């Protein structure tokens, strides 16, 4: 089975925003993202996991240059909706493996997570799609993560014929 | 501005698994996904948000036919790693808007979330990539969600449902 990973994408120009403990009811997600959209702020990754006790966190990333603006827009909104607080983190970076059919091929996520684990790199957030597995990590770990993932997925050579999974 | 949304993807054949309160340290993600990969279980969406007090949740979806097997494999692992518990939910469905450049185009997420909000549909999980915004919702809401999203994004009549491979 051919190596499906075609490339690695990294992005250091990201800031992570987390709206902590939002009420888990219809309309909340829209209330957070409409003001950002109206202001033309580019939201990149959005992650929300399951709720507990009626609340959950909603995190997203924006370019670092947009962080101040995003915070100014959302702080009043966050208060009004009864969320606990808004936190932000500029020392994150995004690293993704990209390739067709990744998501449904067992082993790619495990290999990506294992590679980062072997480097002692903590995975702060995970988001996936059919063609991409994205991890947010500490910015200080990005170069090491990229090198290790390139090696693990054999990205410097032409596509190998041997099963990679 | 051109409509970037090319289509809607829905999947009813999903079960959601959440490993609750895993320790947020390197190696944990690998410890969860290697056994699933070795067993050839197709993991589709993976979502992990930021941690609080050193723990976070890791959720993922599998085809419903794989749920029992995934649980059997992971229950001992979950205990050993000191996570709180493993929960599963079979009454979920996945709905995604798909299109080039969605992620960086302000407004698409807001419109998708707003459309679901207008239908009173609760968004249980969110995961995004550059070309896809995916929401997990209650399975009972899927048909109504699909119709409303088709209308909101001016897509042609609803595609027949296709389960993920
Ligand atoms: C938390 C948020 O996603 C909420 N469940 C909503 O539907 O808007
Ligand atoms: C929670 C899990 O992702 C952990 N942070 C890890 O790096 O494996």
JSON list of N, CA and C and ligand atoms in Angstrom, two decimals, chain A residues 113 117 121-124 126, chain B residues 22-30 48 56 58, ligand 2:
[
{"chain": "A", "resi": 113, "resn": "UNK", "atom": "N", "xyz": [1.45, 10.76, 15.71]},
{"chain": "A", "resi": 113, "resn": "UNK", "atom": "CA", "xyz": [1.46, 10.97, 17.16]},
{"chain": "A", "resi": 113, "resn": "UNK", "atom": "C", "xyz": [2.66, 10.28, 17.79]},
{"chain": "A", "resi": 117, "resn": "UNK", "atom": "N", "xyz": [5.66, 11.91, 19.91]},
{"chain": "A", "resi": 117, "resn": "UNK", "atom": "CA", "xyz": [5.92, 11.35, 21.24]},
{"chain": "A", "resi": 117, "resn": "UNK", "atom": "C", "xyz": [7.40, 10.98, 21.40]},
{"chain": "A", "resi": 121, "resn": "UNK", "atom": "N", "xyz": [7.54, 15.66, 22.26]},
{"chain": "A", "resi": 121, "resn": "UNK", "atom": "CA", "xyz": [6.77, 16.87, 21.93]},
{"chain": "A", "resi": 121, "resn": "UNK", "atom": "C", "xyz": [5.32, 16.67, 22.33]},
{"chain": "A", "resi": 122, "resn": "UNK", "atom": "N", "xyz": [4.79, 17.57, 23.12]},
{"chain": "A", "resi": 122, "resn": "UNK", "atom": "CA", "xyz": [3.41, 17.46, 23.58]},
{"chain": "A", "resi": 122, "resn": "UNK", "atom": "C", "xyz": [2.43, 17.96, 22.52]},
{"chain": "A", "resi": 123, "resn": "UNK", "atom": "N", "xyz": [1.37, 17.22, 22.32]},
{"chain": "A", "resi": 123, "resn": "UNK", "atom": "CA", "xyz": [0.34, 17.60, 21.36]},
{"chain": "A", "resi": 123, "resn": "UNK", "atom": "C", "xyz": [-0.75, 18.36, 22.10]},
{"chain": "A", "resi": 124, "resn": "UNK", "atom": "N", "xyz": [-0.93, 19.63, 21.75]},
{"chain": "A", "resi": 124, "resn": "UNK", "atom": "CA", "xyz": [-1.86, 20.48, 22.50]},
{"chain": "A", "resi": 124, "resn": "UNK", "atom": "C", "xyz": [-3.29, 20.43, 21.98]},
{"chain": "A", "resi": 126, "resn": "UNK", "atom": "N", "xyz": [-5.72, 18.54, 18.52]},
{"chain": "A", "resi": 126, "resn": "UNK", "atom": "CA", "xyz": [-5.76, 17.71, 17.31]},
{"chain": "A", "resi": 126, "resn": "UNK", "atom": "C", "xyz": [-7.03, 18.00, 16.55]},
{"chain": "B", "resi": 22, "resn": "UNK", "atom": "N", "xyz": [-7.67, 12.48, 29.87]},
{"chain": "B", "resi": 22, "resn": "UNK", "atom": "CA", "xyz": [-6.38, 11.81, 29.69]},
{"chain": "B", "resi": 22, "resn": "UNK", "atom": "C", "xyz": [-5.30, 12.76, 30.18]},
{"chain": "B", "resi": 23, "resn": "UNK", "atom": "N", "xyz": [-4.19, 12.21, 30.68]},
{"chain": "B", "resi": 23, "resn": "UNK", "atom": "CA", "xyz": [-3.09, 13.08, 31.09]},
{"chain": "B", "resi": 23, "resn": "UNK", "atom": "C", "xyz": [-2.53, 13.81, 29.85]},
{"chain": "B", "resi": 24, "resn": "UNK", "atom": "N", "xyz": [-2.31, 15.08, 29.97]},
{"chain": "B", "resi": 24, "resn": "UNK", "atom": "CA", "xyz": [-1.83, 15.83, 28.82]},
{"chain": "B", "resi": 24, "resn": "UNK", "atom": "C", "xyz": [-0.30, 15.82, 28.81]},
{"chain": "B", "resi": 25, "resn": "UNK", "atom": "N", "xyz": [0.28, 14.72, 28.37]},
{"chain": "B", "resi": 25, "resn": "UNK", "atom": "CA", "xyz": [1.73, 14.64, 28.27]},
{"chain": "B", "resi": 25, "resn": "UNK", "atom": "C", "xyz": [2.09, 13.83, 27.03]},
{"chain": "B", "resi": 26, "resn": "UNK", "atom": "N", "xyz": [3.32, 14.02, 26.52]},
{"chain": "B", "resi": 26, "resn": "UNK", "atom": "CA", "xyz": [3.73, 13.32, 25.29]},
{"chain": "B", "resi": 26, "resn": "UNK", "atom": "C", "xyz": [3.54, 11.81, 25.42]},
{"chain": "B", "resi": 27, "resn": "UNK", "atom": "N", "xyz": [3.07, 11.22, 24.32]},
{"chain": "B", "resi": 27, "resn": "UNK", "atom": "CA", "xyz": [2.94, 9.77, 24.28]},
{"chain": "B", "resi": 27, "resn": "UNK", "atom": "C", "xyz": [1.54, 9.26, 24.48]},
{"chain": "B", "resi": 28, "resn": "UNK", "atom": "N", "xyz": [0.68, 10.10, 25.01]},
{"chain": "B", "resi": 28, "resn": "UNK", "atom": "CA", "xyz": [-0.69, 9.65, 25.30]},
{"chain": "B", "resi": 28, "resn": "UNK", "atom": "C", "xyz": [-1.47, 9.43, 24.01]},
{"chain": "B", "resi": 29, "resn": "UNK", "atom": "N", "xyz": [-1.39, 10.35, 23.09]},
{"chain": "B", "resi": 29, "resn": "UNK", "atom": "CA", "xyz": [-2.13, 10.20, 21.84]},
{"chain": "B", "resi": 29, "resn": "UNK", "atom": "C", "xyz": [-1.69, 8.92, 21.12]},
{"chain": "B", "resi": 30, "resn": "UNK", "atom": "N", "xyz": [-0.41, 8.70, 21.06]},
{"chain": "B", "resi": 30, "resn": "UNK", "atom": "CA", "xyz": [0.07, 7.49, 20.39]},
{"chain": "B", "resi": 30, "resn": "UNK", "atom": "C", "xyz": [-0.48, 6.24, 21.09]},
{"chain": "B", "resi": 48, "resn": "UNK", "atom": "N", "xyz": [-9.15, 16.92, 19.64]},
{"chain": "B", "resi": 48, "resn": "UNK", "atom": "CA", "xyz": [-8.65, 17.12, 21.00]},
{"chain": "B", "resi": 48, "resn": "UNK", "atom": "C", "xyz": [-8.52, 18.61, 21.21]},
{"chain": "B", "resi": 56, "resn": "UNK", "atom": "N", "xyz": [-7.08, 16.48, 29.39]},
{"chain": "B", "resi": 56, "resn": "UNK", "atom": "CA", "xyz": [-7.95, 16.89, 28.30]},
{"chain": "B", "resi": 56, "resn": "UNK", "atom": "C", "xyz": [-8.69, 15.65, 27.81]},
{"chain": "B", "resi": 58, "resn": "UNK", "atom": "N", "xyz": [-9.85, 13.24, 24.50]},
{"chain": "B", "resi": 58, "resn": "UNK", "atom": "CA", "xyz": [-9.54, 12.91, 23.11]},
{"chain": "B", "resi": 58, "resn": "UNK", "atom": "C", "xyz": [-10.75, 12.16, 22.57]},
{"chain": "C", "resi": 2, "resn": "LIG", "atom": "C1", "xyz": [-3.44, 14.41, 25.08]},
{"chain": "C", "resi": 2, "resn": "LIG", "atom": "C2", "xyz": [-2.35, 13.98, 24.17]},
{"chain": "C", "resi": 2, "resn": "LIG", "atom": "O1", "xyz": [-2.49, 14.54, 22.87]},
{"chain": "C", "resi": 2, "resn": "LIG", "atom": "C3", "xyz": [-0.97, 14.33, 24.67]},
{"chain": "C", "resi": 2, "resn": "LIG", "atom": "N1", "xyz": [-0.81, 15.74, 24.84]},
{"chain": "C", "resi": 2, "resn": "LIG", "atom": "C4", "xyz": [0.10, 13.78, 23.73]},
{"chain": "C", "resi": 2, "resn": "LIG", "atom": "O2", "xyz": [0.92, 14.50, 23.31]},
{"chain": "C", "resi": 2, "resn": "LIG", "atom": "O3", "xyz": [0.07, 12.65, 23.35]}
]
